Amino acid sequence: MTVRTRFAPSPTGLLHVGGIRTALFSWLYAKHNNGQFILRIEDTDRERSTDDAKNVILDGINWLNLDYDEGPYFQTDRFERYSEIIQELLRSGNAYYCYCTKEELDVMREDALRQGKKPKYNGFWRDRDATPPTNIKPVVRFKTPLDGNVVINDFVQGKVIFQNTELDDLIIARSDGTPTYNLTVVVDDMDMEITDVIRGDDHLNNTPRQVNIFNALGVSEPNYAHIPMILGIDGKKLSKRDEASSILKYRDDGYLPEALLNYLVRLGWSKGDQEIFSIDEMISEFDLQSVNKSATTINPKKLLWLNQHYIKNSDNEKLIFMLNSFFDDMNILTDTGPDLSDLVSVQKERIETVKDLAEQSVFFYKDFKKYDEKMSKKYLKPALLKPFRVLYDEFDNDACWDNETIKSILNKLAEKFDIKIGKLAQPLRVAITGKNISPSIYDTVRLLGREKTLKRLSNAIKFIESLGVS
């Protein structure tokens, strides 16, 4: 039998890393077993589902290159099919109409609580022959078996047993006829021939209800693997309403998709002490038996470390493509500065995200308006006026413009004025970049170019002169 997994998010909020890890595990399991991965959008909650959330799901999956073999399917396109199954369950006696009002249900729950029982529907309309009220639109409830149990041999959680007496007759169709989650999931998994369901362990309590519906339809349920939740750095469950946890926020912050996938695959799954996994290694090594049962917590520092690793080892053209997107948003014209491949080769050894690369490279393309007061006071001191004037002439007169020439000029200047090279390099960095952090001073000067370097060095000389020093 061909392994078929699915990722079935609901578009009721932002897609966060917990959802993407579920998609990744499902995708890897399918790929590992030469199977198929299906994308399904569970959008039956019309009040909370939004087109924006659907687009985030699709954009996130595409950005991470989690290619799906079928889909995306949308549950709102399948209402007719759900209605067919609801009618089938009614005809077979596995479902019934319930006319209880909200007030009556509240009384049932209160009575159960007073008796020390679990507050649930008591099956009032389950086998009732009374004439139903005409002024109430009924819901449809599934007839949960009154005895026995449901055994789930979960790939992650192990053997889990649920007593049917703990379950109530769940609603499978609302009073307006729309199907509910537990019904649609079963129908979709059945029709799409899903063999293995990998999802968050917050769905574990839904599983016995779904298994009972599968049994009523005479269909074998899929295998299940309920993976633990991912917690935020505050120790709380990630929320779909939290923009900071949105998967596209990582893209917009300059993370590489392969770095995020590598990070997520190690959240709850391990293979010895190995930390770096290529996509091919993930596919060949992934197994559900090595997934932990306990929740895991996001570690931003670990993700940054991985992202830095992948940036250092990435092809320049890929980074240039991403960098151009950031520069476009910042209105940076790249024809006014160094070659992008040269820039990336220098910068990628020292930055953590592509967003950092962009923000720390702006000075190569745009002039800064003024010096930071603290930095200028610390670095642009009167004692540097004469060395800067000599340096200007040296840079202006030397025919070559490469790292060796620049290094030679600075070393000779430091020796001439009896200044340590660091005491000259840092003030020069501030003078020509407006910052105290940049690539090596030799790379910085070279990439900036002779014209910009001389212009900014001249500005620095004028600034020091304005302090009243001749």
Short mmCIF file of C-alpha atoms in Angstrom, two decimals, residues 58-257:
data_model
loop_
_atom_site.label_atom_id
_atom_site.label_comp_id
_atom_site.label_asym_id
_atom_site.label_seq_id
_atom_site.Cartn_x
_atom_site.Cartn_y
_atom_site.Cartn_z
CA LEU A 58 0.16 28.36 0.64
CA ASP A 59 2.99 30.91 0.64
CA GLY A 60 4.62 29.27 3.65
CA ILE A 61 4.49 25.78 2.15
CA ASN A 62 5.86 27.05 -1.16
CA TRP A 63 8.62 29.10 0.50
CA LEU A 64 9.83 26.02 2.37
CA ASN A 65 9.63 23.88 -0.79
CA LEU A 66 7.39 21.29 0.85
CA ASP A 67 6.01 20.18 -2.47
CA TYR A 68 2.68 18.38 -2.28
CA ASP A 69 1.55 15.62 -4.63
CA GLU A 70 -2.13 16.52 -4.45
CA GLY A 71 -4.09 19.60 -3.51
CA PRO A 72 -4.67 22.01 -2.18
CA TYR A 73 -8.12 20.62 -1.41
CA PHE A 74 -10.60 22.94 0.29
CA GLN A 75 -13.28 21.51 2.57
CA THR A 76 -15.75 24.22 1.56
CA ASP A 77 -15.77 22.59 -1.91
CA ARG A 78 -16.88 19.27 -0.40
CA PHE A 79 -20.06 20.13 1.51
CA GLU A 80 -22.17 17.96 -0.80
CA ARG A 81 -19.99 14.96 -0.03
CA TYR A 82 -20.21 15.56 3.74
CA SER A 83 -23.99 15.79 3.45
CA GLU A 84 -24.05 12.41 1.69
CA ILE A 85 -22.13 10.78 4.53
CA ILE A 86 -24.32 12.40 7.20
CA GLN A 87 -27.41 11.01 5.47
CA GLU A 88 -25.73 7.61 5.23
CA LEU A 89 -25.08 7.60 8.98
CA LEU A 90 -28.67 8.63 9.65
CA ARG A 91 -30.02 5.84 7.46
CA SER A 92 -27.78 3.22 9.07
CA GLY A 93 -28.88 4.27 12.56
CA ASN A 94 -25.44 5.54 13.48
CA ALA A 95 -26.63 9.14 13.79
CA TYR A 96 -29.81 10.93 14.85
CA TYR A 97 -31.42 14.36 15.03
CA CYS A 98 -31.17 16.16 18.36
CA TYR A 99 -33.63 18.97 19.18
CA CYS A 100 -32.20 20.04 22.53
CA THR A 101 -32.03 23.76 23.11
CA LYS A 102 -28.98 25.50 24.53
CA GLU A 103 -30.83 25.95 27.81
CA GLU A 104 -31.62 22.23 28.03
CA LEU A 105 -27.98 21.37 27.36
CA ASP A 106 -26.87 23.74 30.10
CA VAL A 107 -29.21 22.02 32.57
CA MET A 108 -27.79 18.60 31.57
CA ARG A 109 -24.23 19.76 32.25
CA GLU A 110 -25.16 21.33 35.58
CA ASP A 111 -26.94 18.15 36.69
CA ALA A 112 -23.92 16.06 35.74
CA LEU A 113 -21.58 18.33 37.67
CA ARG A 114 -23.80 18.14 40.76
CA GLN A 115 -23.57 14.35 40.55
CA GLY A 116 -19.80 14.49 40.22
CA LYS A 117 -19.92 13.30 36.62
CA LYS A 118 -18.31 14.58 33.45
CA PRO A 119 -20.44 17.44 32.02
CA LYS A 120 -21.65 16.09 28.70
CA TYR A 121 -24.76 15.51 26.60
CA ASN A 122 -26.82 12.67 28.09
CA GLY A 123 -28.25 11.22 24.86
CA PHE A 124 -31.76 12.58 25.44
CA TRP A 125 -32.81 12.30 21.76
CA ARG A 126 -30.70 9.20 20.99
CA ASP A 127 -33.54 6.66 20.86
CA ARG A 128 -36.56 8.91 21.48
CA ASP A 129 -39.71 8.27 19.46
CA ALA A 130 -41.51 11.43 20.58
CA THR A 131 -42.74 13.88 18.01
CA PRO A 132 -39.97 16.47 17.58
CA PRO A 133 -40.72 20.16 18.11
CA THR A 134 -41.40 22.08 14.92
CA ASN A 135 -39.86 25.36 16.02
CA ILE A 136 -36.31 24.04 16.52
CA LYS A 137 -33.76 23.27 13.83
CA PRO A 138 -32.02 20.10 14.98
CA VAL A 139 -28.36 19.20 14.95
CA VAL A 140 -27.20 15.75 13.91
CA ARG A 141 -25.37 13.68 16.51
CA PHE A 142 -23.25 10.58 16.02
CA LYS A 143 -24.24 7.53 18.06
CA THR A 144 -21.15 6.77 20.06
CA PRO A 145 -21.01 3.11 21.22
CA LEU A 146 -22.30 2.84 24.80
CA ASP A 147 -19.63 0.36 25.89
CA GLY A 148 -16.26 -0.99 24.87
CA ASN A 149 -13.17 1.05 24.18
CA VAL A 150 -11.05 2.51 21.42
CA VAL A 151 -7.41 1.46 21.29
CA ILE A 152 -4.97 3.75 19.49
CA ASN A 153 -1.56 2.27 18.74
CA ASP A 154 0.09 5.63 18.26
CA PHE A 155 3.54 5.77 16.61
CA VAL A 156 4.65 8.44 19.08
CA GLN A 157 2.40 8.17 22.14
CA GLY A 158 2.33 4.37 22.21
CA LYS A 159 -0.81 2.43 23.13
CA VAL A 160 -3.59 4.76 24.26
CA ILE A 161 -6.99 3.43 25.40
CA PHE A 162 -10.22 5.47 25.52
CA GLN A 163 -13.41 4.22 27.14
CA ASN A 164 -16.52 4.91 25.05
CA THR A 165 -18.43 5.71 28.24
CA GLU A 166 -16.23 8.82 28.54
CA LEU A 167 -17.37 10.09 25.16
CA ASP A 168 -20.68 11.74 24.36
CA ASP A 169 -22.70 11.72 21.15
CA LEU A 170 -20.80 14.39 19.29
CA ILE A 171 -22.46 16.78 16.86
CA ILE A 172 -21.53 15.98 13.26
CA ALA A 173 -23.83 18.55 11.62
CA ARG A 174 -24.87 21.93 13.02
CA SER A 175 -28.43 23.20 12.96
CA ASP A 176 -27.71 25.04 9.69
CA GLY A 177 -26.59 21.77 8.10
CA THR A 178 -22.86 22.53 8.02
CA PRO A 179 -20.60 19.63 9.03
CA THR A 180 -18.28 19.72 12.03
CA TYR A 181 -14.56 19.04 12.26
CA ASN A 182 -14.62 15.41 13.40
CA LEU A 183 -16.97 14.42 10.59
CA THR A 184 -15.17 16.25 7.78
CA VAL A 185 -11.77 14.91 8.84
CA VAL A 186 -12.99 11.33 8.69
CA VAL A 187 -14.65 11.78 5.30
CA ASP A 188 -11.60 13.49 3.84
CA ASP A 189 -9.11 10.97 5.20
CA MET A 190 -11.35 8.17 3.90
CA ASP A 191 -11.87 9.64 0.42
CA MET A 192 -8.25 10.73 0.05
CA GLU A 193 -7.04 7.31 1.19
CA ILE A 194 -4.80 8.73 3.90
CA THR A 195 -2.77 5.94 5.46
CA ASP A 196 -0.91 7.89 8.14
CA VAL A 197 -2.07 10.92 10.11
CA ILE A 198 0.69 12.95 11.75
CA ARG A 199 -0.62 15.85 13.82
CA GLY A 200 -0.26 17.68 17.11
CA ASP A 201 -1.00 15.83 20.33
CA ASP A 202 -3.73 18.37 21.09
CA HIS A 203 -5.80 16.32 18.62
CA LEU A 204 -5.31 13.05 20.48
CA ASN A 205 -8.65 13.34 22.30
CA ASN A 206 -10.43 13.70 18.96
CA THR A 207 -9.00 10.44 17.69
CA PRO A 208 -11.38 7.96 19.43
CA ARG A 209 -14.37 9.93 18.13
CA GLN A 210 -12.99 9.74 14.61
CA VAL A 211 -12.16 6.05 14.91
CA ASN A 212 -15.75 5.34 15.96
CA ILE A 213 -17.03 7.17 12.87
CA PHE A 214 -14.63 5.18 10.66
CA ASN A 215 -15.98 1.98 12.23
CA ALA A 216 -19.58 3.07 11.61
CA LEU A 217 -18.72 3.65 7.94
CA GLY A 218 -17.04 0.25 7.70
CA VAL A 219 -13.66 1.74 6.86
CA SER A 220 -10.30 1.11 8.54
CA GLU A 221 -8.84 4.13 10.25
CA PRO A 222 -5.36 5.37 9.30
CA ASN A 223 -2.27 5.00 11.46
CA TYR A 224 -1.78 7.85 13.92
CA ALA A 225 1.23 9.74 15.23
CA HIS A 226 0.49 12.57 17.65
CA ILE A 227 3.56 14.74 18.01
CA PRO A 228 4.19 17.02 21.01
CA MET A 229 3.54 20.72 20.98
CA ILE A 230 6.14 23.42 20.45
CA LEU A 231 6.20 26.03 23.19
CA GLY A 232 7.24 29.64 22.85
CA ILE A 233 10.20 31.07 24.75
CA ASP A 234 7.69 32.05 27.45
CA GLY A 235 6.79 28.38 27.92
CA LYS A 236 3.29 28.87 26.55
CA LYS A 237 1.65 27.19 23.58
CA LEU A 238 2.16 29.02 20.29
CA SER A 239 -0.88 30.97 19.15
CA LYS A 240 -2.22 31.48 15.65
CA ARG A 241 -2.96 35.06 16.67
CA ASP A 242 0.67 35.83 17.52
CA GLU A 243 2.33 37.51 14.55
CA ALA A 244 5.76 36.82 16.00
CA SER A 245 5.20 33.08 15.53
CA SER A 246 4.00 33.38 11.91
CA ILE A 247 6.05 31.27 9.52
CA LEU A 248 6.35 34.12 7.02
CA LYS A 249 7.86 36.33 9.72
CA TYR A 250 10.95 34.13 9.49
CA ARG A 251 11.10 34.67 5.74
CA ASP A 252 10.68 38.42 6.21
CA ASP A 253 13.42 38.44 8.86
CA GLY A 254 15.90 36.91 6.42
CA TYR A 255 16.02 33.27 7.43
CA LEU A 256 16.82 30.64 4.82
CA PRO A 257 14.14 27.96 4.33
#
